[in-house]
mmCIF file of N, CA and C in Angstrom:
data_model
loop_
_atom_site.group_PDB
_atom_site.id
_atom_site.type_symbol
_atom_site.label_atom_id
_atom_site.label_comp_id
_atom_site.label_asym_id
_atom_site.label_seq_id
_atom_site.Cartn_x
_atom_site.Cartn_y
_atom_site.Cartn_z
ATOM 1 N N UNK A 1 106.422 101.743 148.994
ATOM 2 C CA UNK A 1 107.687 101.650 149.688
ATOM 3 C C UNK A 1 108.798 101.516 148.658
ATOM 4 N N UNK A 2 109.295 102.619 148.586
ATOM 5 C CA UNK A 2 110.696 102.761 147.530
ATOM 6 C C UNK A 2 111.731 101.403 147.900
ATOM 7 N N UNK A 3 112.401 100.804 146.678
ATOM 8 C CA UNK A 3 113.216 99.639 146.980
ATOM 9 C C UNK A 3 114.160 99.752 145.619
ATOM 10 N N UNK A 4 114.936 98.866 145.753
ATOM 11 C CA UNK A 4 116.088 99.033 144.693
ATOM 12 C C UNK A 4 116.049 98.188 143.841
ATOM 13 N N UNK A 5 116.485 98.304 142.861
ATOM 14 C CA UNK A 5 116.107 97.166 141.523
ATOM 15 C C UNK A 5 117.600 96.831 140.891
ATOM 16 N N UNK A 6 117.851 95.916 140.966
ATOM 17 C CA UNK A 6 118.596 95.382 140.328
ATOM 18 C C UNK A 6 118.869 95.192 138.132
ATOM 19 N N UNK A 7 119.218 94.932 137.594
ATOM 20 C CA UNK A 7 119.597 95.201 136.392
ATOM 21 C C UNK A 7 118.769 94.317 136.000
ATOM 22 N N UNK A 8 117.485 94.990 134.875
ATOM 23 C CA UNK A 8 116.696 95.085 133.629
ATOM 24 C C UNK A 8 117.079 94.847 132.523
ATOM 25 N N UNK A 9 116.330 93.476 132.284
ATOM 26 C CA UNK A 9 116.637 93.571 130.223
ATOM 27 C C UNK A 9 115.185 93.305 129.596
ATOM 28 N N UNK A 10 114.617 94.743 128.889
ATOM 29 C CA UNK A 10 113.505 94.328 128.436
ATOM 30 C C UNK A 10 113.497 93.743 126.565
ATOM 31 N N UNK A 11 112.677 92.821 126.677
ATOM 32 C CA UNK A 11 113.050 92.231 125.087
ATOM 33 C C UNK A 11 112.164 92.816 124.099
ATOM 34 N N UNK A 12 110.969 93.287 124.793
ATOM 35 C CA UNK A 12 109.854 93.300 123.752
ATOM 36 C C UNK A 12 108.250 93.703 124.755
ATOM 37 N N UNK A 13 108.172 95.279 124.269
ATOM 38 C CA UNK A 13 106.642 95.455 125.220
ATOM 39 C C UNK A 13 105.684 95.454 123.827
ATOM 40 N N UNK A 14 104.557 95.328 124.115
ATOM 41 C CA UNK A 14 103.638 95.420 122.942
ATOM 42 C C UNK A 14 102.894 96.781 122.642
ATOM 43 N N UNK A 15 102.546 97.225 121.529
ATOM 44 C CA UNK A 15 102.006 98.975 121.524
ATOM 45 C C UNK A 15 101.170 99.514 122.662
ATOM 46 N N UNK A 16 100.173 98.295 123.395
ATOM 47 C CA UNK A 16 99.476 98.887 124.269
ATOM 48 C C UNK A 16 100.593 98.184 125.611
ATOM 49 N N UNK A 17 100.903 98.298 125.780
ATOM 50 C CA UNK A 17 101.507 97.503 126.999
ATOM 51 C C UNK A 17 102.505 98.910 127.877
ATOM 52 N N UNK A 18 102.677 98.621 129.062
ATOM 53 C CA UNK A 18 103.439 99.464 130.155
ATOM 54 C C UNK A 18 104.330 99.019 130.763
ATOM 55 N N UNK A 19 105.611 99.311 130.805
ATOM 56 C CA UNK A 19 106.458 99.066 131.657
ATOM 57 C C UNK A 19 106.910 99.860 132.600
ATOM 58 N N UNK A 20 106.979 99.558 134.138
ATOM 59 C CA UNK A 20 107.288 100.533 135.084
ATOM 60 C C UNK A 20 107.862 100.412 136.076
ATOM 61 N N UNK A 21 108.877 100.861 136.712
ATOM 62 C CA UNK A 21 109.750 100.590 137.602
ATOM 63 C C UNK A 21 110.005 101.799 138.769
ATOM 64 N N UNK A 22 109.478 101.457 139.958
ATOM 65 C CA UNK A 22 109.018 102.436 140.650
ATOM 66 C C UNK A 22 108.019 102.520 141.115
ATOM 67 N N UNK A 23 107.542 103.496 141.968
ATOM 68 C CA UNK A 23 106.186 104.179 142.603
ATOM 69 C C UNK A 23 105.700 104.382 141.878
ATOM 70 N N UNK A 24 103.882 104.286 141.386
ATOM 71 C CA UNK A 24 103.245 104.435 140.358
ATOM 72 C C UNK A 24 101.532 104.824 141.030
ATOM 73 N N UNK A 25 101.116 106.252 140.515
ATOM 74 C CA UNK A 25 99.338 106.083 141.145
ATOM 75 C C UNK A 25 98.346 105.470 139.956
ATOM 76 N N UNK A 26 98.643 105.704 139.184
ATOM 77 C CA UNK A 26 98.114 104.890 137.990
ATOM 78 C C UNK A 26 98.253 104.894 137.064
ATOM 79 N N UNK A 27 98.432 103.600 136.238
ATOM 80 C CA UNK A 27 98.357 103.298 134.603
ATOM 81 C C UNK A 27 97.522 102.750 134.684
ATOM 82 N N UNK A 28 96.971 103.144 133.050
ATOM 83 C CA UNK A 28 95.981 103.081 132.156
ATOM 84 C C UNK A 28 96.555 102.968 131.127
ATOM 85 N N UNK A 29 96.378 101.774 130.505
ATOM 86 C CA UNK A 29 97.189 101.282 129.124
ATOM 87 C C UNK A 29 95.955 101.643 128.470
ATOM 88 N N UNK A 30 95.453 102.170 127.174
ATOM 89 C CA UNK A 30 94.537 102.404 125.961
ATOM 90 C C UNK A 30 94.910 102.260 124.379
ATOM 91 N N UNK A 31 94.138 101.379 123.868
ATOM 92 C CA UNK A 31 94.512 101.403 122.712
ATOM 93 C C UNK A 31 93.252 101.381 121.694
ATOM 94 N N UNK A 32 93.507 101.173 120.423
ATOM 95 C CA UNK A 32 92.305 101.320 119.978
ATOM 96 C C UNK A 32 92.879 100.366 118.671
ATOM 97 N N UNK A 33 91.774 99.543 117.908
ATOM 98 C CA UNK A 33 92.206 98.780 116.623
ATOM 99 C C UNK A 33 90.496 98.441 116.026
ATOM 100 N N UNK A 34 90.674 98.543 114.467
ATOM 101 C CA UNK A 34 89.950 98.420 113.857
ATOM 102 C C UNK A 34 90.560 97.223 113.055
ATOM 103 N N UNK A 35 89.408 96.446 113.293
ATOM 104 C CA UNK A 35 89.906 94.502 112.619
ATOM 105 C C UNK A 35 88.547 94.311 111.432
ATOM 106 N N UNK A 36 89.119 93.742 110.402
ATOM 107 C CA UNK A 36 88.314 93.283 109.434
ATOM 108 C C UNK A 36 88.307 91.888 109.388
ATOM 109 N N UNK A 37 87.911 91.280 108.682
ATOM 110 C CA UNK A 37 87.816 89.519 109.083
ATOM 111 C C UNK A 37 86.601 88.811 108.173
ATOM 112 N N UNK A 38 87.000 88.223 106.770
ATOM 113 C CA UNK A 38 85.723 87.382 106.890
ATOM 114 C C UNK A 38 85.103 85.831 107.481
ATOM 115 N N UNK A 39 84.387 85.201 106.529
ATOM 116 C CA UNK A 39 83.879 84.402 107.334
ATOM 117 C C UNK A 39 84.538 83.144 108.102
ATOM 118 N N UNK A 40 84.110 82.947 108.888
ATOM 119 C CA UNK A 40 84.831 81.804 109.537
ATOM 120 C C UNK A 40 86.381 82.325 109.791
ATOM 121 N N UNK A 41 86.929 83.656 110.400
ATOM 122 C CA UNK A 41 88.055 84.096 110.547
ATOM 123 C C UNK A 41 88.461 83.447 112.021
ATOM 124 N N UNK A 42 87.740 83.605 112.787
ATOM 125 C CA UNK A 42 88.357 83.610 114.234
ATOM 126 C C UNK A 42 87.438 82.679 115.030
ATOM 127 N N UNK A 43 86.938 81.503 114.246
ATOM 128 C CA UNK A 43 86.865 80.348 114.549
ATOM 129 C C UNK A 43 88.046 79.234 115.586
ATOM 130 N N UNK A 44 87.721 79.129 116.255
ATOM 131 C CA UNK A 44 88.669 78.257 117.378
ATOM 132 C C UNK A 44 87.783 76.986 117.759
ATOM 133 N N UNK A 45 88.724 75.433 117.644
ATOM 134 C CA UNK A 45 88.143 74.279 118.089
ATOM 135 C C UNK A 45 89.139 73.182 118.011
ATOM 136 N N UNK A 46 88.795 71.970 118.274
ATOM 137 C CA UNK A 46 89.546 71.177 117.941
ATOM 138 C C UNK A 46 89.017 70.320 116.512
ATOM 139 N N UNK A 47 88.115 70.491 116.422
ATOM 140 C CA UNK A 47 86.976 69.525 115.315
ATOM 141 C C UNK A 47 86.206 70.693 114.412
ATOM 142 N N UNK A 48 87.055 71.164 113.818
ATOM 143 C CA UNK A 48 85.863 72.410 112.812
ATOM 144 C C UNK A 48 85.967 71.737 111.353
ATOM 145 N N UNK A 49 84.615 72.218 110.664
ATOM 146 C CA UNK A 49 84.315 72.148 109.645
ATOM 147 C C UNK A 49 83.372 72.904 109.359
ATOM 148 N N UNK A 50 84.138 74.200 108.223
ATOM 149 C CA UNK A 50 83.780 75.288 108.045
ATOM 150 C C UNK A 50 83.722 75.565 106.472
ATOM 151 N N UNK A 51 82.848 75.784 105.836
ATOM 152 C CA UNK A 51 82.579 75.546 104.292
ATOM 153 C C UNK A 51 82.221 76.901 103.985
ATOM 154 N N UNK A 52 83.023 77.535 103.423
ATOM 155 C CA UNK A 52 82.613 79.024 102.722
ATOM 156 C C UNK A 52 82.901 79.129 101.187
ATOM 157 N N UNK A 53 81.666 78.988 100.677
ATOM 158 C CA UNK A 53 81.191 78.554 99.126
ATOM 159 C C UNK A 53 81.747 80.180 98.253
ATOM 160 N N UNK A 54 81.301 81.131 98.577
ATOM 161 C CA UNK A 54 81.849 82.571 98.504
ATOM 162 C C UNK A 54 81.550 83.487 99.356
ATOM 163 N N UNK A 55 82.852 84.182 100.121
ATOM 164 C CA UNK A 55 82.767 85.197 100.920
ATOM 165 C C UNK A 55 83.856 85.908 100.972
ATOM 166 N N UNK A 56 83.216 87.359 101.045
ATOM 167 C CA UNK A 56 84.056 88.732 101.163
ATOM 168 C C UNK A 56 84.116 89.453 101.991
ATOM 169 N N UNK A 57 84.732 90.321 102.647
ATOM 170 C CA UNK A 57 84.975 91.218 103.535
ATOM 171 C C UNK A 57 84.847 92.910 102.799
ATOM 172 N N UNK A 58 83.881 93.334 103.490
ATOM 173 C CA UNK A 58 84.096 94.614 102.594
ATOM 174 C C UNK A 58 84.442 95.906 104.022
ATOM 175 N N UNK A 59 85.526 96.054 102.996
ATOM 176 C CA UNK A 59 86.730 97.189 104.083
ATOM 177 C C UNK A 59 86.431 98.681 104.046
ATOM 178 N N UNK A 60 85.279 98.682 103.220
ATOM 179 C CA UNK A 60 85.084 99.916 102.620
ATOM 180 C C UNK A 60 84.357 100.895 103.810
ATOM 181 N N UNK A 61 85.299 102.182 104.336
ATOM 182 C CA UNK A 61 85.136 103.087 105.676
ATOM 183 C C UNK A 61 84.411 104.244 104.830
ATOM 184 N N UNK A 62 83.020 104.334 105.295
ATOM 185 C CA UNK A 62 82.609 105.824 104.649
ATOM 186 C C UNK A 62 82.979 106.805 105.477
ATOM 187 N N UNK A 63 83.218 106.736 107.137
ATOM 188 C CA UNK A 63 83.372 108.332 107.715
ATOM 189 C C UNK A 63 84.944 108.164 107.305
ATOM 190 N N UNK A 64 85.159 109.372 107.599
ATOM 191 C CA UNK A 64 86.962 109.876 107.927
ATOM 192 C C UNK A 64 87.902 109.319 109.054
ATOM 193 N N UNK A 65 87.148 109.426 110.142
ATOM 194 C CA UNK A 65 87.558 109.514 111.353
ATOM 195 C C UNK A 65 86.758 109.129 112.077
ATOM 196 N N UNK A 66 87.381 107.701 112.773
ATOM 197 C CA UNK A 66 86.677 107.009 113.978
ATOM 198 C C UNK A 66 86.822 107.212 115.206
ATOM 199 N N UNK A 67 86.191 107.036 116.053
ATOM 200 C CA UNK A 67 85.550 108.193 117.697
ATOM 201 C C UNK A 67 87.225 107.054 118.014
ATOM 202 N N UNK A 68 87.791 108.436 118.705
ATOM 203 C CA UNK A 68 88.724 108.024 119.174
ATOM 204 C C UNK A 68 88.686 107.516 120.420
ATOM 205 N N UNK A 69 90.125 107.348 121.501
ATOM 206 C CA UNK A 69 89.955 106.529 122.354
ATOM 207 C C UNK A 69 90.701 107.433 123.579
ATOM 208 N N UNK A 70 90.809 108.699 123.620
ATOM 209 C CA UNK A 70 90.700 109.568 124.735
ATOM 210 C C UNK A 70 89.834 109.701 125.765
ATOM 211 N N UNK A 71 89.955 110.113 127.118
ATOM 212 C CA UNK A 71 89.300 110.106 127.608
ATOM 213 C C UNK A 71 88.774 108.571 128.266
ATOM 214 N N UNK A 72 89.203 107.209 127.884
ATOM 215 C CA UNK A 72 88.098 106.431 128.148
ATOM 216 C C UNK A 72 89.214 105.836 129.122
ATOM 217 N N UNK A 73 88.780 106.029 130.796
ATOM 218 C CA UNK A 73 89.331 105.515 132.115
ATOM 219 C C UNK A 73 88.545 104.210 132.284
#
């Protein structure tokens, strides 16, 4: 049901994110990210104790090109 909108101020959408104003049959926001991280990166608590004596992250990509993100409804 079409309706009227009054005055918009957008501050900030994020790369995958949609904004839409209006009649809509579907969005599909898609994104795709490749994250590296070593140890104990994405640890969450209130009480941690996390001891990393030596550690590395190895970033090193042998293909070219990673399976993209077309296609995926």
């Amino acid at each position: 049901m079409p309706g009227f909108v009054g005055a918009v101020q957008i501050m900030n959408i994020g790369s995958s994110g949609v904004f839409n104003i209006g009649d809509v049959f579907q969005i599909i926001p898609n994104a795709s990210v490749k994250t590296f991280a070593g140890a104990g990166s994405f640890n969450t608590g209130e009480t941690l104790s996390i001891r990393n004596e030596q550690s590395s992250t190895n970033t090193f990509d042998m293909d070219g090109v990673d399976q993209g993100n077309f296609l995926n409804f």
